[in-house]
């Protein structure tokens, strides 16, 4: 709600894209759409949504001339927080407004939030450019190694055969290694 903070965040996302362009990287920049405490008045929430749209409009305009892609990641549920990128429809609305954006699909976030991953895959399809891999037991956003929670990676990954970039998001190197070994054991990755 603070305009200086909003403008600073937008400037940082733009600067990251410009920097990646300067160094010749074809990488992507990953963002979350934003959030606000749910107890705020509906007028404040509406203003926060307007600010999110204005911020994404500014970022989109700046990224037009860059080789850097901007990806919007689905967020995870948090009690008493309204997240603007939690559900597939919210992400789809952003991507429809900004066709140059893609999506980072975070499997663990979808599972933890109780949103069937298939809903994201069906709605976003090839707009999914990056997949974040981590596990949880559906209660907390634990970032466990795949195979150590209750995510059905085999069922989900076979639907994402068009995607070529996967990121393991664990807290420790041994968990990253264990996660990679588990994913490789499924025999689904090219």
Coordinates of C-alpha atoms in Angstrom, one line a residue:
X1 CA 0.0 0.0 0.0
X2 CA 3.1 2.2 0.4
X3 CA 3.7 3.8 -3.1
X4 CA 7.4 4.1 -2.4
X5 CA 7.8 0.5 -1.5
X6 CA 5.7 -0.6 -4.6
X7 CA 7.7 1.6 -6.9
X8 CA 11.0 0.3 -5.4
X9 CA 9.9 -3.3 -5.9
X10 CA 8.9 -2.7 -9.5
X11 CA 12.2 -0.9 -10.1
X12 CA 14.1 -3.9 -8.7
X13 CA 12.3 -6.4 -10.9
X14 CA 13.0 -4.2 -13.9
X15 CA 16.6 -3.7 -13.0
X16 CA 17.1 -7.5 -12.6
X17 CA 15.8 -8.0 -16.2
X18 CA 18.0 -5.2 -17.5
X19 CA 21.0 -6.7 -15.8
X20 CA 20.4 -10.2 -17.2
X21 CA 20.1 -8.5 -20.6
X22 CA 23.4 -6.7 -20.1
X23 CA 25.3 -9.9 -19.2
X24 CA 23.8 -11.7 -22.2
X25 CA 21.7 -14.1 -20.1
X26 CA 18.6 -15.7 -21.6
X27 CA 17.4 -16.5 -18.1
X28 CA 14.0 -15.7 -16.6
X29 CA 12.9 -13.7 -13.6
X30 CA 10.4 -15.3 -11.2
X31 CA 7.9 -13.3 -9.3
X32 CA 4.9 -13.8 -7.0
X33 CA 1.8 -11.7 -7.6
X34 CA 1.6 -10.3 -4.1
X35 CA -0.4 -10.6 -0.9
X36 CA -2.2 -8.7 1.8
X37 CA -3.5 -9.6 5.3
X38 CA -7.0 -10.9 5.0
X39 CA -8.4 -8.8 7.8
X40 CA -7.9 -5.6 5.8
X41 CA -11.0 -3.8 4.7
X42 CA -12.3 -4.8 1.2
X43 CA -11.4 -1.3 -0.1
X44 CA -7.8 -1.8 1.0
X45 CA -7.7 -5.2 -0.7
X46 CA -9.2 -3.7 -3.9
X47 CA -6.5 -1.0 -3.8
X48 CA -3.8 -3.7 -3.3
X49 CA -5.1 -5.5 -6.4
X50 CA -5.1 -2.3 -8.4
X51 CA -1.5 -1.8 -7.3
X52 CA -0.6 -5.3 -8.4
X53 CA -2.0 -4.7 -11.8
X54 CA -0.3 -1.4 -12.2
X55 CA 3.0 -2.9 -11.1
X56 CA 2.7 -5.8 -13.5
X57 CA 1.8 -3.3 -16.3
X58 CA 4.9 -1.3 -15.6
X59 CA 7.1 -4.4 -15.5
X60 CA 5.5 -5.8 -18.7
X61 CA 6.2 -2.5 -20.5
X62 CA 9.9 -2.6 -19.4
X63 CA 10.4 -6.2 -20.4
X64 CA 9.1 -5.7 -24.0
X65 CA 12.6 -4.8 -25.1
X66 CA 14.4 -7.5 -23.1
X67 CA 15.3 -11.1 -23.9
X68 CA 14.6 -11.9 -20.3
X69 CA 11.3 -13.7 -19.6
X70 CA 9.1 -12.9 -16.6
X71 CA 7.4 -15.8 -15.0
X72 CA 4.6 -15.6 -12.4
X73 CA 4.7 -18.4 -9.8
X74 CA 1.7 -19.9 -8.1
X75 CA 1.8 -19.0 -4.4
X76 CA 1.2 -21.2 -1.3
X77 CA -1.7 -20.9 1.1
X78 CA -1.0 -19.0 4.4
X79 CA -3.6 -18.6 7.1
X80 CA -5.0 -15.0 7.3
X81 CA -3.2 -13.9 4.1
X82 CA -5.0 -13.1 0.8
X83 CA -2.6 -14.2 -2.0
X84 CA -3.2 -12.8 -5.5
X85 CA -1.5 -15.7 -7.3
X86 CA -2.8 -18.7 -5.3
X87 CA -5.4 -20.2 -7.7
X88 CA -5.2 -21.1 -11.4
X89 CA -7.8 -18.5 -12.4
X90 CA -5.7 -15.7 -10.8
X91 CA -2.5 -16.8 -12.6
X92 CA -4.5 -17.2 -15.8
X93 CA -5.9 -13.7 -15.5
X94 CA -2.4 -12.3 -15.2
X95 CA -1.1 -14.2 -18.2
X96 CA -4.1 -13.2 -20.3
X97 CA -3.4 -9.5 -19.4
X98 CA 0.3 -10.0 -20.1
X99 CA 0.7 -12.5 -22.9
X100 CA 4.5 -12.0 -22.8
X101 CA 4.6 -13.5 -19.3
X102 CA 4.9 -17.2 -18.6
X103 CA 4.4 -19.3 -15.5
X104 CA 6.5 -21.1 -12.9
X105 CA 4.4 -24.0 -11.6
X106 CA 5.3 -24.8 -8.0
X107 CA 4.0 -28.3 -7.4
X108 CA 4.6 -28.2 -3.7
X109 CA 2.7 -24.9 -3.4
X110 CA -0.3 -26.3 -5.2
X111 CA -0.3 -29.5 -3.1
X112 CA 0.1 -27.6 0.2
X113 CA -2.7 -25.2 -0.8
X114 CA -5.1 -28.1 -1.6
X115 CA -5.4 -27.2 -5.3
X116 CA -5.1 -30.2 -7.6
X117 CA -2.0 -29.6 -9.8
X118 CA -4.0 -30.8 -12.8
X119 CA -6.0 -27.6 -12.6
X120 CA -2.9 -25.5 -13.2
X121 CA -1.7 -27.8 -16.0
X122 CA -5.0 -27.8 -17.7
X123 CA -5.4 -24.0 -17.6
X124 CA -1.9 -22.9 -18.2
X125 CA -0.6 -25.7 -20.5
X126 CA 2.5 -24.6 -22.3
X127 CA 2.6 -21.2 -20.5
X128 CA 4.3 -23.3 -17.8
X129 CA 7.9 -22.8 -18.6
X130 CA 9.5 -23.8 -15.3
X131 CA 8.5 -26.3 -12.6
X132 CA 9.6 -26.1 -9.0
X133 CA 9.9 -29.5 -7.4
X134 CA 9.6 -30.0 -3.6
X135 CA 7.4 -32.1 -1.4
X136 CA 5.2 -31.6 1.6
X137 CA 2.5 -33.5 3.5
X138 CA -0.3 -31.0 2.6
X139 CA -0.1 -29.1 5.8
X140 CA 2.9 -26.8 5.6
X141 CA 5.1 -25.5 2.7
X142 CA 7.9 -27.8 4.0
X143 CA 10.2 -27.9 0.9
X144 CA 11.0 -31.5 1.5
X145 CA 12.9 -33.7 -1.0
X146 CA 10.5 -35.2 -3.5
X147 CA 9.5 -38.6 -2.2
X148 CA 9.4 -37.6 1.4
X149 CA 5.9 -36.2 1.5
X150 CA 2.6 -36.9 -0.2
X151 CA 2.9 -35.3 -3.6
X152 CA 2.1 -37.6 -6.5
X153 CA 5.2 -36.7 -8.6
X154 CA 4.8 -39.5 -11.0
X155 CA 1.2 -38.6 -11.8
X156 CA 2.0 -34.9 -12.1
X157 CA 5.3 -35.0 -14.0
X158 CA 3.9 -37.3 -16.8
X159 CA 1.5 -34.4 -17.6
X160 CA 4.4 -31.9 -17.8
X161 CA 6.4 -33.6 -20.5
X162 CA 6.5 -30.4 -22.6
X163 CA 8.4 -28.5 -19.9
X164 CA 12.2 -28.6 -20.0
X165 CA 13.2 -26.6 -16.9
X166 CA 12.9 -28.1 -13.4
X167 CA 14.2 -26.5 -10.2
X168 CA 14.7 -28.6 -7.0
X169 CA 13.7 -26.3 -4.1
X170 CA 15.0 -28.0 -0.9
X171 CA 16.7 -26.5 2.2
X172 CA 19.9 -28.6 2.2
X173 CA 22.3 -30.0 -0.4
X174 CA 21.7 -33.6 0.8
X175 CA 17.9 -33.1 0.2
X176 CA 18.6 -31.7 -3.3
X177 CA 20.6 -34.8 -4.1
X178 CA 17.9 -37.1 -2.6
X179 CA 15.2 -35.3 -4.5
X180 CA 17.1 -35.5 -7.8
X181 CA 17.7 -39.3 -7.3
X182 CA 14.0 -39.8 -6.5
X183 CA 12.9 -37.8 -9.6
X184 CA 15.4 -39.7 -11.8
X185 CA 14.1 -43.0 -10.4
X186 CA 10.7 -42.3 -11.8
X187 CA 12.2 -42.4 -15.3
X188 CA 10.0 -39.5 -16.6
X189 CA 12.7 -36.9 -17.2
X190 CA 14.4 -36.5 -20.5

